Short mmCIF file of C-alpha atoms and ligand atoms in Angstrom, two decimals:
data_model
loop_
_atom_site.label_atom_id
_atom_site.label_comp_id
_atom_site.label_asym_id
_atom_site.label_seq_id
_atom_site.Cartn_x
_atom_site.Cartn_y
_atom_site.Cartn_z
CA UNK A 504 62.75 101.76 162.89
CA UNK A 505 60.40 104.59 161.99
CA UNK A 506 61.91 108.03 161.36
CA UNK A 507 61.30 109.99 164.66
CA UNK A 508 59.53 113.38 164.57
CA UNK A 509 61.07 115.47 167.36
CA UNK A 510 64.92 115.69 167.68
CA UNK A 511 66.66 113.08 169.90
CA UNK A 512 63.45 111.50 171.09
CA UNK A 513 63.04 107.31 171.49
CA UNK A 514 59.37 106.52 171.13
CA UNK A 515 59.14 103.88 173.79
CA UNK A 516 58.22 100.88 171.71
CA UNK A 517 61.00 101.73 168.88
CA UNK A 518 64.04 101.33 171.38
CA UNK A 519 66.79 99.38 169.90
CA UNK A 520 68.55 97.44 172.68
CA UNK A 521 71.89 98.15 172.26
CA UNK A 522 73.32 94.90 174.18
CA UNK A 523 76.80 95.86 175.64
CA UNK A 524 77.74 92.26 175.73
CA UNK A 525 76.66 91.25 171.97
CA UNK A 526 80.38 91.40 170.47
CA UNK A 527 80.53 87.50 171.33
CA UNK A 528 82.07 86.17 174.57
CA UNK A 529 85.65 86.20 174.41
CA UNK A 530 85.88 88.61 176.95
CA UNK A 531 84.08 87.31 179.93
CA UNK A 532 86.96 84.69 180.02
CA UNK A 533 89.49 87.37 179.92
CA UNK A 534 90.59 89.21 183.22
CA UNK A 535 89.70 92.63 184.68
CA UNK A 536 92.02 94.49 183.19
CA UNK A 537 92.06 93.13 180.01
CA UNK A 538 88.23 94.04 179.92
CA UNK A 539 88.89 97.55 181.36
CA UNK A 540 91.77 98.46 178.55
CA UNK A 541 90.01 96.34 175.17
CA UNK A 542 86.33 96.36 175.54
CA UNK A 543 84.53 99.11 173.82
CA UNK A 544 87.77 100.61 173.28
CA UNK A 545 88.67 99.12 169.70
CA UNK A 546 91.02 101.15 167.60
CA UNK A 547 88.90 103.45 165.27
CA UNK A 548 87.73 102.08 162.13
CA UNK A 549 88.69 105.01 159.88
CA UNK A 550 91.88 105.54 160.67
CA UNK A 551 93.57 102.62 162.86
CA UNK A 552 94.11 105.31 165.59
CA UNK A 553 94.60 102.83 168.98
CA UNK A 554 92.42 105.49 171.19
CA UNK A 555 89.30 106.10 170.27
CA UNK A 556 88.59 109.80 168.89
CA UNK A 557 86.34 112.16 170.96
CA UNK A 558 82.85 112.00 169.13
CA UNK A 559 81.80 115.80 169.43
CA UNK A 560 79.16 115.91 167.15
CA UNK A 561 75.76 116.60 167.94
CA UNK A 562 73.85 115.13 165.13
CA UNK A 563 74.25 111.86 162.50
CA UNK A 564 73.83 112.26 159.04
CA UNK A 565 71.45 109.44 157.51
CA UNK A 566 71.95 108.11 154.60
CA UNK A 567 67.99 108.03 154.17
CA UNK A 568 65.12 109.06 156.75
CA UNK A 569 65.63 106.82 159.83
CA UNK A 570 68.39 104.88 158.31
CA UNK A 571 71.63 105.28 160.30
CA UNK A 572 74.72 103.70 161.78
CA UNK A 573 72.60 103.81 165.30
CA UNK A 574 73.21 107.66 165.95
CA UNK A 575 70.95 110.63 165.24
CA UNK A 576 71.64 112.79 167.86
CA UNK A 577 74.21 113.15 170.84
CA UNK A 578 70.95 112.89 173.75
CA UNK A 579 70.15 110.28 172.79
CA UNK A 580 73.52 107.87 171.89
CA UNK A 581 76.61 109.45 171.55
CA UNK A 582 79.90 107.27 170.47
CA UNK A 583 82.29 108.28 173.27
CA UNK A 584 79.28 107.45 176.15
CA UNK A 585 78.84 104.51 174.26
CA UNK A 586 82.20 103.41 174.68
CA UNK A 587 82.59 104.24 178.32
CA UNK A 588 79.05 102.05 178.77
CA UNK A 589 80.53 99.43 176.76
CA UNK A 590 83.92 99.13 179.33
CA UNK A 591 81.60 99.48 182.69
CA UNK A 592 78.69 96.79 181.84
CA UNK A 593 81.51 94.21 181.42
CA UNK A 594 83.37 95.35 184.24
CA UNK A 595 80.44 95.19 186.77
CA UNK A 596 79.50 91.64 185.20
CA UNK A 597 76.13 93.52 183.16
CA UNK A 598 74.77 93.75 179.78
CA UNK A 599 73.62 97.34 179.86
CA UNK A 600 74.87 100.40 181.18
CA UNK A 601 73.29 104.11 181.02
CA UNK A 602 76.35 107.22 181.84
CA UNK A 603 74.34 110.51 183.40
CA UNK A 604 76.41 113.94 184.50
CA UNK A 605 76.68 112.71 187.97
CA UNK A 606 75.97 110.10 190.39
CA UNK A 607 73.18 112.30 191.52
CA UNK A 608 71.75 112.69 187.86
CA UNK A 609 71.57 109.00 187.91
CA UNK A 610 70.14 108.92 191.54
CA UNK A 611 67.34 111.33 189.77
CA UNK A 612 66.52 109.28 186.60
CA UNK A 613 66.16 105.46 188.78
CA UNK A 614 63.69 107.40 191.31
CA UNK A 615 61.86 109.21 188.38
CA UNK A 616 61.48 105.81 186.95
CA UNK A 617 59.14 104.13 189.98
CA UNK A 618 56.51 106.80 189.73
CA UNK A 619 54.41 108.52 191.38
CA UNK A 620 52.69 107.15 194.37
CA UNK A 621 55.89 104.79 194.93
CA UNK A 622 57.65 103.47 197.89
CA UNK A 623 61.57 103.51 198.64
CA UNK A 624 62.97 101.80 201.56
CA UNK A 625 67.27 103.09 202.23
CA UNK A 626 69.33 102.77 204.78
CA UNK A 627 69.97 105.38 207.58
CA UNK A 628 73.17 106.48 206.69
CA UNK A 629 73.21 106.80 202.75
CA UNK A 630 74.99 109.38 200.82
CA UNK A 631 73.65 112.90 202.26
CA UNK A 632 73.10 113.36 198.17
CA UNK A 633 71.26 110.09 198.04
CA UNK A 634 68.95 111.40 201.96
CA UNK A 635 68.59 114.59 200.65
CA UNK A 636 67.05 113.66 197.53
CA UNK A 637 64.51 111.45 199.01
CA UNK A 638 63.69 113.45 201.62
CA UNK A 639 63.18 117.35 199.45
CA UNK A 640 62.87 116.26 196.12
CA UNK A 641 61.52 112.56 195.62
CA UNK A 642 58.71 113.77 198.53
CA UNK A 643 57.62 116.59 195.98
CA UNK A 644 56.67 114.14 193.08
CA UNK A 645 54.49 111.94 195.26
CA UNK A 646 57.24 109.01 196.37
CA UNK A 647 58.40 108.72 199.98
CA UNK A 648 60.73 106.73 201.64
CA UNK A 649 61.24 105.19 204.88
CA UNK A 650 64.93 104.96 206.42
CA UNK A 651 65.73 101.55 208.47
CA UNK A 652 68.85 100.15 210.13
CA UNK A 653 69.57 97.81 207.39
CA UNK A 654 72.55 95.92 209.54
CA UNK A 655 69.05 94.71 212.08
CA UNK A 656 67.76 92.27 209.71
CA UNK A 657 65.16 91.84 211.92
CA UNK A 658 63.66 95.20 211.07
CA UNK A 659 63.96 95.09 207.41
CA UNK A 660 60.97 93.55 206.51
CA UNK A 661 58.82 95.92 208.69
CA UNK A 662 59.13 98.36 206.49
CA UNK A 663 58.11 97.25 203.52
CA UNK A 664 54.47 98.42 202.35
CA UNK A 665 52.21 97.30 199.65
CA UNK A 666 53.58 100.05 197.41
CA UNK A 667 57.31 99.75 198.00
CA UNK A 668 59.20 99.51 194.18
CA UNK A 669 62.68 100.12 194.68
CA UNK A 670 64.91 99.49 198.04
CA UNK A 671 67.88 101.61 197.77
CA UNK A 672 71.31 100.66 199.99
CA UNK A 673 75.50 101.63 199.79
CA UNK A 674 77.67 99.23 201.31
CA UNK A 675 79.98 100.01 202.79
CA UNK A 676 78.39 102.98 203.95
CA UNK A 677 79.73 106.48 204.35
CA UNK A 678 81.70 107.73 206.44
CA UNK A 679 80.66 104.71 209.28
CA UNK A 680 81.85 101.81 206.83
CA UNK A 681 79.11 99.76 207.66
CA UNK A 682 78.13 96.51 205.70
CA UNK A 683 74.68 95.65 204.24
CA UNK A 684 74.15 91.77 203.23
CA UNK A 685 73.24 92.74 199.73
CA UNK A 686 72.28 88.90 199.38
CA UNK A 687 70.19 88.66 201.91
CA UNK A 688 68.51 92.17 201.08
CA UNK A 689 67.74 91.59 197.69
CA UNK A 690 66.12 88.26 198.71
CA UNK A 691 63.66 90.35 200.88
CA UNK A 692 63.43 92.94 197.92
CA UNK A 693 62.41 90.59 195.72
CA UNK A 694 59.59 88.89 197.78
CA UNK A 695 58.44 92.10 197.68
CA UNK A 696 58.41 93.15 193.89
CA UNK A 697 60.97 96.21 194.77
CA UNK A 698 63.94 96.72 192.61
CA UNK A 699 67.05 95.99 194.24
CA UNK A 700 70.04 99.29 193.60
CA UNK A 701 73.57 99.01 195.26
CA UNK A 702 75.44 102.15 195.29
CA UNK A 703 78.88 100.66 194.41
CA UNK A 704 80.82 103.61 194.77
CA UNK A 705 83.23 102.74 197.38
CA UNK A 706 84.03 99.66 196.20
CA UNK A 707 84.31 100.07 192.40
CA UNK A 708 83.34 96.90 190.18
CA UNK A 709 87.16 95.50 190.96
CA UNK A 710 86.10 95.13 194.62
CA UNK A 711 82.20 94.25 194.37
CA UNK A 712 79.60 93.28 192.36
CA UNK A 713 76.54 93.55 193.27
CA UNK A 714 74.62 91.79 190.34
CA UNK A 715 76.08 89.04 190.91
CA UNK A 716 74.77 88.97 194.42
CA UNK A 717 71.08 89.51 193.25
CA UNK A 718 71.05 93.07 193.20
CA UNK A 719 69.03 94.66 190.13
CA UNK A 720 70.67 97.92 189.72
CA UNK A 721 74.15 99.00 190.89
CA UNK A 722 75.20 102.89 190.52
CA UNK A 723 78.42 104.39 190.44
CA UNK A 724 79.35 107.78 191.06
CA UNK A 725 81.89 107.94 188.32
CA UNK A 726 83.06 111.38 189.77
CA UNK A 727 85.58 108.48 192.72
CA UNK A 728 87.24 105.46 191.61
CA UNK A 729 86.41 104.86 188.53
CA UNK A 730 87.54 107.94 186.69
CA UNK A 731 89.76 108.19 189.64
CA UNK A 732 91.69 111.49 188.91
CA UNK A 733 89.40 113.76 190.73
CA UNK A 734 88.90 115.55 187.56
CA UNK A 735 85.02 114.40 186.12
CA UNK A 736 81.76 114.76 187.92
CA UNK A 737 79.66 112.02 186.27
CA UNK A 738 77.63 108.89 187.73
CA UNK A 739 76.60 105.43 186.06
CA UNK A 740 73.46 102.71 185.94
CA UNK A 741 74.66 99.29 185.20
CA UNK A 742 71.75 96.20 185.04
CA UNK A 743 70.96 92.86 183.34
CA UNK A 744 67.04 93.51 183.03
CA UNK A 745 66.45 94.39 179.69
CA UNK A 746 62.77 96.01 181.11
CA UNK A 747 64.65 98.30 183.45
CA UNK A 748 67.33 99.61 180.78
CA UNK A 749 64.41 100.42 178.35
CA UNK A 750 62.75 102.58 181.44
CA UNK A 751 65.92 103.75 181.73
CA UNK A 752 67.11 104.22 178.58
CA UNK A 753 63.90 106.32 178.08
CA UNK A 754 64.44 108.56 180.75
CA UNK A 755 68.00 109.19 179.76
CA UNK A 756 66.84 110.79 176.53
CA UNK A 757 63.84 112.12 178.44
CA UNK A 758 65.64 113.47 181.27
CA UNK A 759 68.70 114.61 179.45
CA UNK A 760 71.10 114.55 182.70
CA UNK A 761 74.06 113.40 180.10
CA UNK A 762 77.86 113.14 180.64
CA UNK A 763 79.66 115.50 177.95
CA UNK A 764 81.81 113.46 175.46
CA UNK A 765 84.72 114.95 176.63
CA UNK A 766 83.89 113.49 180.31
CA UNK A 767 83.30 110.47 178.96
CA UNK A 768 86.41 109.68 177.04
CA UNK A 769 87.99 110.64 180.83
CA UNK A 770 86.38 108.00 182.51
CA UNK A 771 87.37 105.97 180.20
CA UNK A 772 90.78 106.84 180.06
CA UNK A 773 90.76 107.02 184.14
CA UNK A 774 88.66 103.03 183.81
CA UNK A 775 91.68 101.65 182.06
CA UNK A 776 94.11 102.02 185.47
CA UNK A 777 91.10 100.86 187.59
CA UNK A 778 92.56 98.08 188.59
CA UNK A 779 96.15 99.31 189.53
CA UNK A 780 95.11 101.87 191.53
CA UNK A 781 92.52 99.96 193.75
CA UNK A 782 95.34 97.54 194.44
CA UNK A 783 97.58 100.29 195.79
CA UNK A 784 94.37 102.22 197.58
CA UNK A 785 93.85 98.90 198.95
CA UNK A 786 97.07 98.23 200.37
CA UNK A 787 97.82 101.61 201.63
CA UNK A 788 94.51 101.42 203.33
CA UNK A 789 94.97 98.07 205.13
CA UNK A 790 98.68 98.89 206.35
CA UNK A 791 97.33 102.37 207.02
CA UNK A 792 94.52 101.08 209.40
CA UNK A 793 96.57 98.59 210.81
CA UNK A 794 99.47 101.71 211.99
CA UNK A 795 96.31 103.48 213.49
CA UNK A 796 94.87 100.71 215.39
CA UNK A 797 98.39 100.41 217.38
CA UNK A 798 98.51 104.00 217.96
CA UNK A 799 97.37 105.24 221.33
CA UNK A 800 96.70 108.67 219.86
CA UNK A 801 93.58 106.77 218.25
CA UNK A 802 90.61 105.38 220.05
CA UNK A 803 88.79 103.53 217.12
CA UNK A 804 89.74 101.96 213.18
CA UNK A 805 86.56 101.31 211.18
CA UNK A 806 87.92 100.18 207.65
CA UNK A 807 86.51 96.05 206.86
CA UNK A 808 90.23 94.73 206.42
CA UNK A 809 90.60 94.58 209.79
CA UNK A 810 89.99 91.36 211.49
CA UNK A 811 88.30 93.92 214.56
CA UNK A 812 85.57 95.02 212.27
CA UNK A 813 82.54 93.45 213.13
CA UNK A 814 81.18 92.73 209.58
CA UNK A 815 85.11 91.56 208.15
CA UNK A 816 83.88 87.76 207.72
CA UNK A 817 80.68 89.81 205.89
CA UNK A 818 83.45 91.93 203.82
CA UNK A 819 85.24 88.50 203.01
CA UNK A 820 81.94 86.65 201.62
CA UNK A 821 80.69 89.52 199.48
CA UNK A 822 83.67 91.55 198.15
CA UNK A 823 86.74 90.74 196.72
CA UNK A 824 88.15 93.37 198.40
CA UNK A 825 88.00 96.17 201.63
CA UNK A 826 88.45 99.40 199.33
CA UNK A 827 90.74 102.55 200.22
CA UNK A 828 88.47 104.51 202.40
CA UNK A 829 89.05 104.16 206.20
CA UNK A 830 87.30 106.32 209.16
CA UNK A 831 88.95 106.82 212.58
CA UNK A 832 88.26 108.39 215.90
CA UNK A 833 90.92 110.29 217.65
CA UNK A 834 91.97 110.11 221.26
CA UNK A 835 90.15 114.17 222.25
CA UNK A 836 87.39 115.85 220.30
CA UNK A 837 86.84 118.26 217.47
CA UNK A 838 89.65 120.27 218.69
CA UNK A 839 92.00 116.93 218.35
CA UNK A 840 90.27 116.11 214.97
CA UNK A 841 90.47 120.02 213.59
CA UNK A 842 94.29 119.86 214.34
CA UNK A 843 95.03 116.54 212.50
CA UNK A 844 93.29 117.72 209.56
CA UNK A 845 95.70 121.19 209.59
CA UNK A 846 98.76 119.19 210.28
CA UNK A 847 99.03 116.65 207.61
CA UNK A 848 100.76 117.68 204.43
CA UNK A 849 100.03 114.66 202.29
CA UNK A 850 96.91 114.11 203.08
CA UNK A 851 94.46 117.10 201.41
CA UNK A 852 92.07 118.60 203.38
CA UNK A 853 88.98 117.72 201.09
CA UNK A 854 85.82 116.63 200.73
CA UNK A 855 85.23 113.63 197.95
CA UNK A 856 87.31 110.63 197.44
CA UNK A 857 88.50 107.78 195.19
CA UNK A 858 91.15 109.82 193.40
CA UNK A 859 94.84 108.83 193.44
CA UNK A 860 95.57 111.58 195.81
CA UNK A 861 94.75 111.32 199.82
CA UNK A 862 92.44 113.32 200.95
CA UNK A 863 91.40 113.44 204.43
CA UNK A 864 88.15 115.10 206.25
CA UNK A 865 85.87 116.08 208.96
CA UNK A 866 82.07 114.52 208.37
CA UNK A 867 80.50 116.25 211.08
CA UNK A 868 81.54 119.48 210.16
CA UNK A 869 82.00 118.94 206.22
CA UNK A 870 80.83 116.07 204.33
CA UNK A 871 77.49 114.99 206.64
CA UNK A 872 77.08 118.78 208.12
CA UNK A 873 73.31 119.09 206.73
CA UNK A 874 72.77 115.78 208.94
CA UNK A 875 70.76 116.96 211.78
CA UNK A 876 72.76 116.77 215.04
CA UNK A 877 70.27 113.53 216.30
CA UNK A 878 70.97 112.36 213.44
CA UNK A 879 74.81 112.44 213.41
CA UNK A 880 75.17 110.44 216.78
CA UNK A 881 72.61 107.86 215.75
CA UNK A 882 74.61 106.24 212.84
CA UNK A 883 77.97 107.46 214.96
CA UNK A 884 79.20 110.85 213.05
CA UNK A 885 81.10 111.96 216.43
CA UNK A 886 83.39 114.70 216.39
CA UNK A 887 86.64 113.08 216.87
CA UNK A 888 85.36 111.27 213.78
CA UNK A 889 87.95 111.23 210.81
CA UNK A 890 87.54 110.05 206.93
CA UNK A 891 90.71 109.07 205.15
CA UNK A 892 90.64 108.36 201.16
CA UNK A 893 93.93 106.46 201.03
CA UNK A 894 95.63 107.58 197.49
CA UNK A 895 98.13 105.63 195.92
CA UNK A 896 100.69 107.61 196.95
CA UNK A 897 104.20 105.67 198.22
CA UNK A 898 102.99 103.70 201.50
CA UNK A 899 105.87 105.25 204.18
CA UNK A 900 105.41 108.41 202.82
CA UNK A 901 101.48 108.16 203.41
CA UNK A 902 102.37 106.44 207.04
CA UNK A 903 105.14 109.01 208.06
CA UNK A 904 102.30 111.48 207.17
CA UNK A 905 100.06 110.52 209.46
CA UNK A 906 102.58 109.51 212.14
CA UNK A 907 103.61 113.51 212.36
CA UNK A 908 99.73 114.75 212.16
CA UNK A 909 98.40 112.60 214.99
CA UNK A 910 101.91 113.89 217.16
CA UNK A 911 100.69 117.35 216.60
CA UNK A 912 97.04 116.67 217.47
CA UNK A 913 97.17 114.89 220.78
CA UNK A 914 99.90 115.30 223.44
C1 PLP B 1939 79.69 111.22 195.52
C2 PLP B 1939 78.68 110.16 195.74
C3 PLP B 1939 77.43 110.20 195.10
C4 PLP B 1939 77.00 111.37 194.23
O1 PLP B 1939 77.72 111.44 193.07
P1 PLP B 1939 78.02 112.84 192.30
O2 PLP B 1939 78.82 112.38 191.13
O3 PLP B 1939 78.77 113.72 193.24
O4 PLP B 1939 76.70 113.41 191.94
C5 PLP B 1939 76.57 109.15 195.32
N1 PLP B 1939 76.90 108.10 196.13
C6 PLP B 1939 78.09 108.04 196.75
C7 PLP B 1939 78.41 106.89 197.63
C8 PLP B 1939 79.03 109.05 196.57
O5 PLP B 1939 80.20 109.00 197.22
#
């Protein structure tokens, strides 16, 4: 590799690929959490220590020009985001994966990479981050995007135009829990040349993954389940095409939207319990849900593990899993919803989600606020509308919780 003239920059035809799944392949026979505690996270070389140190320093020394142990400068590779990359490709089933400073950083750095002039087709109700970008910022760079009902099949293909490069969907979605077929989308995707990105967020790669299913790119907001502690705003790009992680991989550098080391060594500290505490979110959720959907103080349960959602056989086929997040609507109206949310004492009033604490909130008003008020009723933000992240709290204590709130709210 040739030396490199400025600091921290990849030429684009000198990238090494730095496979994440080149150590051999003991571990795709090995288990979840086996992968999420041992891979990438080998005790350090140096000194045997069983955690692997924080790499803080910004710059590699080479031993001559251009000749290095695959580090010159922290942009560009850093150990501890290497590590953390390592864990998440062979968690969500890729060979690559690219960490940025926040699911929106990554958001950024996927658009940037279709160009100007480029197409994006989403669904209606993805993350206001996600709409907002599109809409104010992609716009401004010469991309735009056209938002379709992605559960209408029927009207999927419609909007695809000649210029369309990346199609852009969450499922479930937020805060509605709707299901996209992400098998049946990335079919259509593909027919069309577009890139195929699942925001896995809610699901986490223990629940869902979306490569697997066809999809080309799946995101994470780091900042939820997977570091899980509510303590780390981060995001990350997992694929298997080795074109796309070289754009990527470019822009990373380019861009420079990356996680500190210090983050990074908490995600992958928080990646390591992954799959304890979706088990519990899980099961708190479904017995959760199930509590709500007998109480008359509630008119409606939207969370997939429940045999009354109408995409649960969908949920079955394409996830291992239904998640922790669940979204209800209470008997009344904000004034019904406003009260629950002031009542409960487990439960933090909160926006965000995926840590091991509950947190419960008000989309209308908080979360999907910047929505416009058409907007809101069209993908069903009403507002009696509630959004629980389940924690992994004890389950009674969670259910006793709620019990109280909802005998507060409505009389
Ligand atoms: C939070 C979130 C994002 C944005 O991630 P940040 O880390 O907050 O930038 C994107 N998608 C979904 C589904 C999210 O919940």
């Amino acid at each position: 590799m040739a030396p490199n003239i400025i600091e921290g920059d990849i030429a684009s035809g000198e990238l090494e690929i730095a496979d994440n799944n080149q150590n051999g392949n003991e571990w795709l026979k090995q288990g979840f959490g086996t992968k999420a505690i041992h891979v990438g996270q080998e005790p350090d070389p140096h000194t045997n220590a069983v955690i692997p140190s924080i790499s803080l320093s910004t710059t590699f020394k080479q031993s001559s020009i251009g000749v290095h142990k695959g580090y010159e400068y922290s942009r560009s590779s850093n150990p501890t985001r290497s590590a953390f990359e390592e864990t998440i490709a062979s968690l969500e089933k890729g060979r690559h994966a690219l960490a940025f400073s926040s699911g929106s950083a990554t958001t950024a750095t996927i658009v940037t990479s279709i160009g100007n002039g480029g197409h994006i087709v989403s669904v209606n109700d993805v993350y206001g981050g996600t709409n907002r970008y599109f809409r104010q910022v992609a716009n401004t760079q010469g991309m735009d995007t056209t938002f379709v009902d992605l559960f209408d099949p029927s009207g999927i293909e419609a909007a695809f135009k000649q210029n369309t490069k990346l199609v852009w969907v969450e499922t479930p979605t937020n805060p509605t829990l709707r299901l996209v077929d992400i098998r049946m989308v990335a079919r259509i995707a593909h027919k069309h040349n577009a890139i195929m990105v699942v925001d896995n967020t809610f699901m986490s790669p223990y629940f869902q993954n979306p490569l697997e299913l066809g999809a080309d790119i799946v995101v994470h907001s780091v900042t939820k389940y997977i570091n899980g502690h509510s303590d780390v705003v981060m995001g990350v790009a997992i694929t298997n095409n080795s074109e796309i992680y070289k754009k990527l991989k470019f822009l990373q550098n380019a861009m420079g939207a990356v996680p500190s080391p210090f983050d990074s060594w908490l995600a992958s500290r928080g990646l390591k319990t992954l799959h304890l505490r979706m088990k519990q979110h899980q099961k708190n959720a479904l017995e959760i849900a199930r509590f709500l959907e007998k109480s008359d103080k509630v008119v409606e349960v939207i969370y997939p593990g429940l045999e009354s959602h109408p995409q649960h056989k969908l949920a079955k086929k394409q996830a291992k899993g239904f998640g922790g997040m669940i979204s209800f609507k209470i008997r009344g109206g904000f004034k019904e919803a406003k009260l629950f949310l002031e009542s409960t004492k487990l439960f933090t009033l909160a926006e965000s989600l995926g840590g091991v604490e509950s947190l419960a909130e008000h989309p209308a008003k908080m979360t999907h606020a910047s929505l416009t008020a058409e907007h809101r009723h069209a993908v069903g933000v009403t507002d009696n509308l509630i959004r629980l992240s389940v924690g992994i709290e004890e389950t009674e204590d969670l259910l006793a919780d709620i019990a109280q709130a909802l005998d507060k709210a409505v009389r």
